[in-house]
Amino acid sequence: MKGFAMKKIGEVGWVEKDKPDYGPYDALVKPIALAPCTSDIHTVWAGAIGERTDMILGHEALGVIAEVGSEVKDFKPGDKVIVPAITPDWYSDAVQRGFSSQTGGPLSGWKFSNFKDGVFGEYFHVNVADWNLAHLPEEIPLEAAVMIPDMLTTGFMGAENAKIPMGGSVAVLGIGPVGLSAVAGAQLQGAGRIFAVGTRPNCVDVAKKYGATDIISYKDGNTADQIVEATDGEGVDAVIVAGGNSNILIDAVNTARAGSVISNINYFGEGDTLPIPRVGWGFGMADKDFATGLCPGGRVRMENLADIVKYGRMDPGLMATHVFHGFEKIEEALLLMKDKPRDLIKPVVIIDENL
Amino acid sequence: MKGFAMKKIGEVGWVEKDKPDYGPYDALVKPIALAPCTSDIHTVWAGAIGERTDMILGHEALGVIAEVGSEVKDFKPGDKVIVPAITPDWYSDAVQRGFSSQTGGPLSGWKFSNFKDGVFGEYFHVNVADWNLAHLPEEIPLEAAVMIPDMLTTGFMGAENAKIPMGGSVAVLGIGPVGLSAVAGAQLQGAGRIFAVGTRPNCVDVAKKYGATDIISYKDGNTADQIVEATDGEGVDAVIVAGGNSNILIDAVNTARAGSVISNINYFGEGDTLPIPRVGWGFGMADKDFATGLCPGGRVRMENLADIVKYGRMDPGLMATHVFHGFEKIEEALLLMKDKPRDLIKPVVIIDENL
Amino acid sequence: MKGFAMKKIGEVGWVEKDKPDYGPYDALVKPIALAPCTSDIHTVWAGAIGERTDMILGHEALGVIAEVGSEVKDFKPGDKVIVPAITPDWYSDAVQRGFSSQTGGPLSGWKFSNFKDGVFGEYFHVNVADWNLAHLPEEIPLEAAVMIPDMLTTGFMGAENAKIPMGGSVAVLGIGPVGLSAVAGAQLQGAGRIFAVGTRPNCVDVAKKYGATDIISYKDGNTADQIVEATDGEGVDAVIVAGGNSNILIDAVNTARAGSVISNINYFGEGDTLPIPRVGWGFGMADKDFATGLCPGGRVRMENLADIVKYGRMDPGLMATHVFHGFEKIEEALLLMKDKPRDLIKPVVIIDENL
Amino acid sequence: MKGFAMKKIGEVGWVEKDKPDYGPYDALVKPIALAPCTSDIHTVWAGAIGERTDMILGHEALGVIAEVGSEVKDFKPGDKVIVPAITPDWYSDAVQRGFSSQTGGPLSGWKFSNFKDGVFGEYFHVNVADWNLAHLPEEIPLEAAVMIPDMLTTGFMGAENAKIPMGGSVAVLGIGPVGLSAVAGAQLQGAGRIFAVGTRPNCVDVAKKYGATDIISYKDGNTADQIVEATDGEGVDAVIVAGGNSNILIDAVNTARAGSVISNINYFGEGDTLPIPRVGWGFGMADKDFATGLCPGGRVRMENLADIVKYGRMDPGLMATHVFHGFEKIEEALLLMKDKPRDLIKPVVIIDENL
């Protein structure tokens, strides 16, 4: 089978591999829609997870079941499925402690294009199919549904972890697709006023549709200062960090009021350490907590988020600014993600509408 | 001054009283919009809180500040305000324990038309004005804003207490104005599928606008059975009890899946005891918790809920089916609430648009 | 192999069966210490779970691994283990929703002597051995350790669910072994004053050793009244229901203050419905929540509770009032549990000290 | 009246002032036991809160009521009281949001020796006496009770915020009096294994009495490495940061397992920023949350913690290594705190046993 792979750090290309083996609880899946993620870019060009050789990329997919193991009960060949980016083992210490994404070690619920080949192949392997896959509702268009496996679950987690009081104020720092999902998630968690920090016109437009009430641009000055001023010197009840470099936590802390949560969904790719501002943090005593996490995966999460979309609570399809058709377009879509043109929110590749 | 009062159990009428006194932290307020509540009906005709003599009724109001005590800092005569139904003392044991509505004793955060004259007077007294009043945003129409003091804070509390998982399923039992607010609150707490149980056409219509995905009628059979069947035998992640008689908890428990929350916002007016079904409750072991509460009041809650409305997260004005004009129309509005015609959701009295 | 079984409702006796089969993730275990539970009595003599034929009883065990399936990694024949009463599937919807004891359906994490043969056999089957068994620390005496699988996890859950504020007041209604474990659990959750309701001298004595500060007896009048009076009319911050008949929730609600949690760990064996007192519950608005649950099982829970015992946080061995030696003594121990002599807290059967 | 004051940054001495005025809800209190705090040292010699002139120091006190305002109901002259370090306004936005210590602005619940004269005077002022003072139980020795106003409430908050699973593992970084209180608090929150990081023999001795199971010394190598190794490479479920310089969060993050809470009760006195280790924090995705706070004050907290001591849950008197007698000994006690001899845990000044 063919797959689009990281050949080594800094190099991508098509590879030919055997179809993956699978165990009695697992499934073999063919993709029907795919999306590249900024993490793929980090993986290849920043060496974020270290060297890999001919590893098939990708962890955002919808698929159709090709084959299932002997113990799989709820899925059969031909079923269309949502495949979460995070597929925990479920037989795991971390699951029992309540942190399923950390199953088997830190971040080890993330398997695709990390510990095994990803979803940018003609076939890919899914562990514990009954409990990591969800049936894809017919009502949801593919370009919307393909946001569920990573964008929505990550962005929504950012909002859930932020413990937003009903009607409380929120700032979302960064409005790429994860940040936009966090804006939508904040609205779905009862936020009142939502500050969205960003400048790209497409992103600003979608942010407003997802519930942002105030758009803040770095071009108008320090963003923390702007938000604090807009809130009469108080700051906001919750900050969601969805972008930025190593110093973004400084802004985040300075944007948050005394008694608040700073919820991080940003991947930090650089720097030995990440600075927290001492005075802004009240010398460690201002009740500004930090919440973190790796996005929840698993079947129930995917089913629940599919219901969010199916029942029209928000439309993730608005983020699919660039839709490609055909498996071979993965390369172009990935490179688009790397180049990040100003009008891009998220590229999507539809493999076959009729599958 | 004039006020519309409970003269004794079973009898209402206009009374003439002195303007209330007020202390240094308090305010004297004139109403600009009022709404009668089912609780007023319980108070008068069911004797719910016991005998009262010539007690002015009402606890849902918007007002304009007439006078303030010497220690009031944030409000001055002429300011338009939202007046919560619940006005805690804030100097209180219950506040420090995290239950501000129980300040000074069970349910004692509820003062209007309970321990003192209510808001259906030409003037009414507000304790601790700085911390129990909120400025009324100009953007919100009066018939929408007057839902904030009780309907929204109660209905939303029902949804918040229900700990709805993002995308989870919810059933709201009863879709009067409090139940409808709970439907809207469930959507604002991230619910996916929302079952609304009720039959009145106006209520059904608003329930759908507030996010209900399935309307369940007792006319089609046992409502718990219908919801369990619709969820493949599982039941829902959360149940909000917003109506019903003494036996409603039986339905609620049977509607909830193993591992869920049953959140009560219903006032139970009859019966020595309220039955829980033993088997449905898993003999006490099915992880079906009950959450209760008296709606949160106070300034911050009102400000936050005002933001919900101001930023268009939901429109409570849809519930104002009957809008009267003029202070003297309180009587008619209250009796309408008592008669509860089939097209009624909530009557509202606008005292003076220009105040 | 031999096992002590429920032959039918109302009848027990020894049976001869084949050793259980086991799958690749499972283990076959031989008991080294066992304890009968009140649930066994309910199962046999009250028909609590319906008719069963020749079903081996028991769900409280320590054991030694006899055989393991091909996929078991962390346990090998000869390892001594703690076997939780609740052994979830872990591949389950309920696990992903956070309710692992409800895996596969209400209460279905409870498998021993419910859906399959229990632990009162020469061998018994454990599903998902790596994630449902815990290594037995050498430091813990068998008669103490055998309390972990059910008594401690149930009693502690009662205290955890009660959300006791640091230094807050608690009432534990019923001080059999589960209630005593709840008393100890309350102390380990930061309780200040702990009221223990019971009269049996042995139980009272252990309750005091586990942290009870006040012993309340029904012989001195209504127990709720006594506790409310002792708390200056307020009631307690948390109530743990660990015994009583169908009416015990009336006492529980009347013992709790406005703004509190009533945490149930009682098995309700009788009555169609369980009454909640309407007025005591504040007509549904007094912020008196109910928490429920089936005790958590699984490996991590057992490991954590073993640490509680190993590090001397409490000594469950105090509850082992009657210690038998030899597998065949199960019958006598069970019948003792049925007869419940006044000096009994919990009978324990040590199979073989040297295993 | 006399008071021991910060005359300016770097200088202390006795001052003569008028007795404080007080309002209708306030009280005037005479100290009966006092303790200097490390914060006093930071205030004077590190200029932690900026310049102050002749400000009376101290915020840890037991007292006797001298005079009360007209509205004070529960306290009268002659009553002995516990005075919390933090005395919120209760009429406050932050209270309604659930962060009472941040009342009136970041950290502004801390008033003594910050915004007004502290407790090291012959008289001191307490705002909102009914809701910020607690009656001192006779059963508690003064040198134990004087730990409640700051040491216990801070240390316990560290443990409460850490969300320790029942039987879970905890590391407490730093075992001065606040860290020791956190060790005791961890045991009272259900911790199993407790690692205490420190070397001073008196502190180590008390740490063990308070429940520490493992003592970790920097002299044996990197402390994070030691704890990770002792936990088979996993790290602990919760870390409480109770000491250390600007870099201590690096150790804390590296000590915590994936899926854990790092609870800070350390005052950070130096550095513009506090570094978080990027890789140890899982690039922001390892589910290692940070909890912070300023210790809770107020009446209910003091009453609850007094119950902890009164009922023997832990004995804070063990920390009172140096007990002075007489008001004038405050100077000596404070300077002892500054010099920090190796055998010091906490100095206490008893003003008059017979007051």
JSON list of C-alpha atoms in Angstrom, two decimals, chain C residues 231-349:
[
{"chain": "C", "resi": 231, "resn": "THR", "atom": "CA", "xyz": [-24.65, 21.26, 66.11]},
{"chain": "C", "resi": 232, "resn": "ASP", "atom": "CA", "xyz": [-26.67, 24.18, 67.44]},
{"chain": "C", "resi": 233, "resn": "GLY", "atom": "CA", "xyz": [-29.58, 23.53, 65.16]},
{"chain": "C", "resi": 234, "resn": "GLU", "atom": "CA", "xyz": [-27.50, 23.52, 61.99]},
{"chain": "C", "resi": 235, "resn": "GLY", "atom": "CA", "xyz": [-26.93, 19.89, 61.06]},
{"chain": "C", "resi": 236, "resn": "VAL", "atom": "CA", "xyz": [-23.73, 18.56, 59.55]},
{"chain": "C", "resi": 237, "resn": "ASP", "atom": "CA", "xyz": [-21.75, 19.36, 56.40]},
{"chain": "C", "resi": 238, "resn": "ALA", "atom": "CA", "xyz": [-21.98, 15.80, 55.13]},
{"chain": "C", "resi": 239, "resn": "VAL", "atom": "CA", "xyz": [-23.94, 12.65, 55.88]},
{"chain": "C", "resi": 240, "resn": "ILE", "atom": "CA", "xyz": [-22.80, 9.18, 54.92]},
{"chain": "C", "resi": 241, "resn": "VAL", "atom": "CA", "xyz": [-25.60, 6.63, 54.79]},
{"chain": "C", "resi": 242, "resn": "ALA", "atom": "CA", "xyz": [-24.09, 3.26, 55.63]},
{"chain": "C", "resi": 243, "resn": "GLY", "atom": "CA", "xyz": [-27.02, 1.31, 56.92]},
{"chain": "C", "resi": 244, "resn": "GLY", "atom": "CA", "xyz": [-30.69, 1.49, 57.67]},
{"chain": "C", "resi": 245, "resn": "ASN", "atom": "CA", "xyz": [-33.94, 0.49, 56.05]},
{"chain": "C", "resi": 246, "resn": "SER", "atom": "CA", "xyz": [-35.96, 2.14, 53.29]},
{"chain": "C", "resi": 247, "resn": "ASN", "atom": "CA", "xyz": [-36.64, 5.17, 55.49]},
{"chain": "C", "resi": 248, "resn": "ILE", "atom": "CA", "xyz": [-33.05, 6.04, 56.32]},
{"chain": "C", "resi": 249, "resn": "LEU", "atom": "CA", "xyz": [-32.90, 8.88, 53.78]},
{"chain": "C", "resi": 250, "resn": "ILE", "atom": "CA", "xyz": [-35.44, 10.73, 55.90]},
{"chain": "C", "resi": 251, "resn": "ASP", "atom": "CA", "xyz": [-33.00, 10.71, 58.79]},
{"chain": "C", "resi": 252, "resn": "ALA", "atom": "CA", "xyz": [-30.14, 11.56, 56.46]},
{"chain": "C", "resi": 253, "resn": "VAL", "atom": "CA", "xyz": [-31.81, 14.62, 54.98]},
{"chain": "C", "resi": 254, "resn": "ASN", "atom": "CA", "xyz": [-32.90, 15.86, 58.38]},
{"chain": "C", "resi": 255, "resn": "THR", "atom": "CA", "xyz": [-29.35, 15.45, 59.72]},
{"chain": "C", "resi": 256, "resn": "ALA", "atom": "CA", "xyz": [-27.79, 17.49, 56.89]},
{"chain": "C", "resi": 257, "resn": "ARG", "atom": "CA", "xyz": [-27.56, 21.25, 56.99]},
{"chain": "C", "resi": 258, "resn": "ALA", "atom": "CA", "xyz": [-28.64, 23.50, 54.13]},
{"chain": "C", "resi": 259, "resn": "GLY", "atom": "CA", "xyz": [-25.72, 23.21, 51.73]},
{"chain": "C", "resi": 260, "resn": "SER", "atom": "CA", "xyz": [-24.36, 19.70, 52.21]},
{"chain": "C", "resi": 261, "resn": "VAL", "atom": "CA", "xyz": [-23.96, 16.30, 50.62]},
{"chain": "C", "resi": 262, "resn": "ILE", "atom": "CA", "xyz": [-25.70, 13.08, 51.55]},
{"chain": "C", "resi": 263, "resn": "SER", "atom": "CA", "xyz": [-23.49, 10.24, 50.35]},
{"chain": "C", "resi": 264, "resn": "ASN", "atom": "CA", "xyz": [-25.09, 6.86, 50.10]},
{"chain": "C", "resi": 265, "resn": "ILE", "atom": "CA", "xyz": [-23.23, 3.56, 50.42]},
{"chain": "C", "resi": 266, "resn": "ASN", "atom": "CA", "xyz": [-26.18, 1.62, 51.71]},
{"chain": "C", "resi": 267, "resn": "TYR", "atom": "CA", "xyz": [-27.68, -1.23, 49.73]},
{"chain": "C", "resi": 268, "resn": "PHE", "atom": "CA", "xyz": [-31.44, -0.80, 49.72]},
{"chain": "C", "resi": 269, "resn": "GLY", "atom": "CA", "xyz": [-33.05, -4.21, 49.75]},
{"chain": "C", "resi": 270, "resn": "GLU", "atom": "CA", "xyz": [-36.69, -3.44, 50.29]},
{"chain": "C", "resi": 271, "resn": "GLY", "atom": "CA", "xyz": [-39.54, -1.22, 49.19]},
{"chain": "C", "resi": 272, "resn": "ASP", "atom": "CA", "xyz": [-40.65, 0.04, 45.80]},
{"chain": "C", "resi": 273, "resn": "THR", "atom": "CA", "xyz": [-39.56, 3.53, 46.64]},
{"chain": "C", "resi": 274, "resn": "LEU", "atom": "CA", "xyz": [-37.29, 5.30, 49.09]},
{"chain": "C", "resi": 275, "resn": "PRO", "atom": "CA", "xyz": [-38.76, 8.42, 50.64]},
{"chain": "C", "resi": 276, "resn": "ILE", "atom": "CA", "xyz": [-37.04, 11.82, 50.81]},
{"chain": "C", "resi": 277, "resn": "PRO", "atom": "CA", "xyz": [-38.63, 14.21, 53.33]},
{"chain": "C", "resi": 278, "resn": "ARG", "atom": "CA", "xyz": [-40.05, 17.16, 51.41]},
{"chain": "C", "resi": 279, "resn": "VAL", "atom": "CA", "xyz": [-39.72, 19.87, 54.02]},
{"chain": "C", "resi": 280, "resn": "GLY", "atom": "CA", "xyz": [-36.32, 18.71, 55.26]},
{"chain": "C", "resi": 281, "resn": "TRP", "atom": "CA", "xyz": [-35.12, 18.77, 51.67]},
{"chain": "C", "resi": 282, "resn": "GLY", "atom": "CA", "xyz": [-36.19, 22.43, 51.47]},
{"chain": "C", "resi": 283, "resn": "PHE", "atom": "CA", "xyz": [-38.93, 21.59, 48.95]},
{"chain": "C", "resi": 284, "resn": "GLY", "atom": "CA", "xyz": [-36.10, 20.50, 46.66]},
{"chain": "C", "resi": 285, "resn": "MET", "atom": "CA", "xyz": [-34.12, 23.71, 47.09]},
{"chain": "C", "resi": 286, "resn": "ALA", "atom": "CA", "xyz": [-31.99, 23.40, 50.24]},
{"chain": "C", "resi": 287, "resn": "ASP", "atom": "CA", "xyz": [-28.76, 22.49, 48.42]},
{"chain": "C", "resi": 288, "resn": "LYS", "atom": "CA", "xyz": [-28.72, 19.01, 49.96]},
{"chain": "C", "resi": 289, "resn": "ASP", "atom": "CA", "xyz": [-27.26, 16.85, 47.21]},
{"chain": "C", "resi": 290, "resn": "PHE", "atom": "CA", "xyz": [-27.25, 13.06, 47.08]},
{"chain": "C", "resi": 291, "resn": "ALA", "atom": "CA", "xyz": [-24.17, 11.20, 45.94]},
{"chain": "C", "resi": 292, "resn": "THR", "atom": "CA", "xyz": [-24.26, 7.51, 45.16]},
{"chain": "C", "resi": 293, "resn": "GLY", "atom": "CA", "xyz": [-22.07, 4.87, 43.65]},
{"chain": "C", "resi": 294, "resn": "LEU", "atom": "CA", "xyz": [-20.90, 1.29, 43.51]},
{"chain": "C", "resi": 295, "resn": "CYS", "atom": "CA", "xyz": [-17.48, 0.95, 45.07]},
{"chain": "C", "resi": 296, "resn": "PRO", "atom": "CA", "xyz": [-14.55, 1.55, 42.71]},
{"chain": "C", "resi": 297, "resn": "GLY", "atom": "CA", "xyz": [-12.55, -1.52, 41.74]},
{"chain": "C", "resi": 298, "resn": "GLY", "atom": "CA", "xyz": [-9.59, -2.03, 39.47]},
{"chain": "C", "resi": 299, "resn": "ARG", "atom": "CA", "xyz": [-5.88, -2.18, 40.01]},
{"chain": "C", "resi": 300, "resn": "VAL", "atom": "CA", "xyz": [-5.04, 1.44, 40.77]},
{"chain": "C", "resi": 301, "resn": "ARG", "atom": "CA", "xyz": [-7.74, 1.72, 43.41]},
{"chain": "C", "resi": 302, "resn": "MET", "atom": "CA", "xyz": [-6.50, -1.46, 45.11]},
{"chain": "C", "resi": 303, "resn": "GLU", "atom": "CA", "xyz": [-2.88, -0.25, 44.98]},
{"chain": "C", "resi": 304, "resn": "ASN", "atom": "CA", "xyz": [-3.81, 3.10, 46.44]},
{"chain": "C", "resi": 305, "resn": "LEU", "atom": "CA", "xyz": [-5.87, 1.61, 49.25]},
{"chain": "C", "resi": 306, "resn": "ALA", "atom": "CA", "xyz": [-3.11, -0.87, 49.98]},
{"chain": "C", "resi": 307, "resn": "ASP", "atom": "CA", "xyz": [-0.82, 2.13, 50.46]},
{"chain": "C", "resi": 308, "resn": "ILE", "atom": "CA", "xyz": [-3.30, 3.61, 52.93]},
{"chain": "C", "resi": 309, "resn": "VAL", "atom": "CA", "xyz": [-2.98, 0.44, 55.01]},
{"chain": "C", "resi": 310, "resn": "LYS", "atom": "CA", "xyz": [0.71, -0.17, 54.41]},
{"chain": "C", "resi": 311, "resn": "TYR", "atom": "CA", "xyz": [1.64, 3.34, 55.54]},
{"chain": "C", "resi": 312, "resn": "GLY", "atom": "CA", "xyz": [-0.50, 3.05, 58.65]},
{"chain": "C", "resi": 313, "resn": "ARG", "atom": "CA", "xyz": [-3.12, 5.66, 57.77]},
{"chain": "C", "resi": 314, "resn": "MET", "atom": "CA", "xyz": [-5.71, 3.35, 59.33]},
{"chain": "C", "resi": 315, "resn": "ASP", "atom": "CA", "xyz": [-5.82, -0.31, 60.43]},
{"chain": "C", "resi": 316, "resn": "PRO", "atom": "CA", "xyz": [-8.66, -2.28, 58.86]},
{"chain": "C", "resi": 317, "resn": "GLY", "atom": "CA", "xyz": [-7.62, -5.32, 60.86]},
{"chain": "C", "resi": 318, "resn": "LEU", "atom": "CA", "xyz": [-9.53, -3.91, 63.83]},
{"chain": "C", "resi": 319, "resn": "MET", "atom": "CA", "xyz": [-12.72, -4.94, 62.07]},
{"chain": "C", "resi": 320, "resn": "ALA", "atom": "CA", "xyz": [-11.73, -8.61, 61.79]},
{"chain": "C", "resi": 321, "resn": "THR", "atom": "CA", "xyz": [-13.43, -9.72, 64.98]},
{"chain": "C", "resi": 322, "resn": "HIS", "atom": "CA", "xyz": [-13.79, -13.39, 63.98]},
{"chain": "C", "resi": 323, "resn": "VAL", "atom": "CA", "xyz": [-10.90, -15.05, 62.18]},
{"chain": "C", "resi": 324, "resn": "PHE", "atom": "CA", "xyz": [-11.33, -18.61, 60.90]},
{"chain": "C", "resi": 325, "resn": "HIS", "atom": "CA", "xyz": [-8.63, -20.86, 59.45]},
{"chain": "C", "resi": 326, "resn": "GLY", "atom": "CA", "xyz": [-9.17, -23.24, 56.58]},
{"chain": "C", "resi": 327, "resn": "PHE", "atom": "CA", "xyz": [-11.11, -23.11, 53.32]},
{"chain": "C", "resi": 328, "resn": "GLU", "atom": "CA", "xyz": [-13.91, -25.24, 54.71]},
{"chain": "C", "resi": 329, "resn": "LYS", "atom": "CA", "xyz": [-14.65, -22.62, 57.35]},
{"chain": "C", "resi": 330, "resn": "ILE", "atom": "CA", "xyz": [-16.31, -20.40, 54.74]},
{"chain": "C", "resi": 331, "resn": "GLU", "atom": "CA", "xyz": [-19.60, -21.99, 55.55]},
{"chain": "C", "resi": 332, "resn": "GLU", "atom": "CA", "xyz": [-19.33, -21.17, 59.24]},
{"chain": "C", "resi": 333, "resn": "ALA", "atom": "CA", "xyz": [-18.15, -17.64, 58.51]},
{"chain": "C", "resi": 334, "resn": "LEU", "atom": "CA", "xyz": [-21.02, -17.00, 56.14]},
{"chain": "C", "resi": 335, "resn": "LEU", "atom": "CA", "xyz": [-23.59, -18.28, 58.58]},
{"chain": "C", "resi": 336, "resn": "LEU", "atom": "CA", "xyz": [-22.07, -16.11, 61.27]},
{"chain": "C", "resi": 337, "resn": "MET", "atom": "CA", "xyz": [-22.61, -13.13, 58.96]},
{"chain": "C", "resi": 338, "resn": "LYS", "atom": "CA", "xyz": [-26.19, -14.24, 58.57]},
{"chain": "C", "resi": 339, "resn": "ASP", "atom": "CA", "xyz": [-26.75, -14.58, 62.33]},
{"chain": "C", "resi": 340, "resn": "LYS", "atom": "CA", "xyz": [-24.87, -11.37, 63.08]},
{"chain": "C", "resi": 341, "resn": "PRO", "atom": "CA", "xyz": [-24.09, -11.92, 66.77]},
{"chain": "C", "resi": 342, "resn": "ARG", "atom": "CA", "xyz": [-23.78, -8.71, 68.73]},
{"chain": "C", "resi": 343, "resn": "ASP", "atom": "CA", "xyz": [-19.97, -8.87, 68.97]},
{"chain": "C", "resi": 344, "resn": "LEU", "atom": "CA", "xyz": [-19.45, -9.41, 65.23]},
{"chain": "C", "resi": 345, "resn": "ILE", "atom": "CA", "xyz": [-18.00, -6.78, 62.99]},
{"chain": "C", "resi": 346, "resn": "LYS", "atom": "CA", "xyz": [-16.57, -8.89, 60.20]},
{"chain": "C", "resi": 347, "resn": "PRO", "atom": "CA", "xyz": [-15.63, -12.58, 59.90]},
{"chain": "C", "resi": 348, "resn": "VAL", "atom": "CA", "xyz": [-12.53, -13.48, 57.92]},
{"chain": "C", "resi": 349, "resn": "VAL", "atom": "CA", "xyz": [-11.34, -16.85, 56.65]}
]
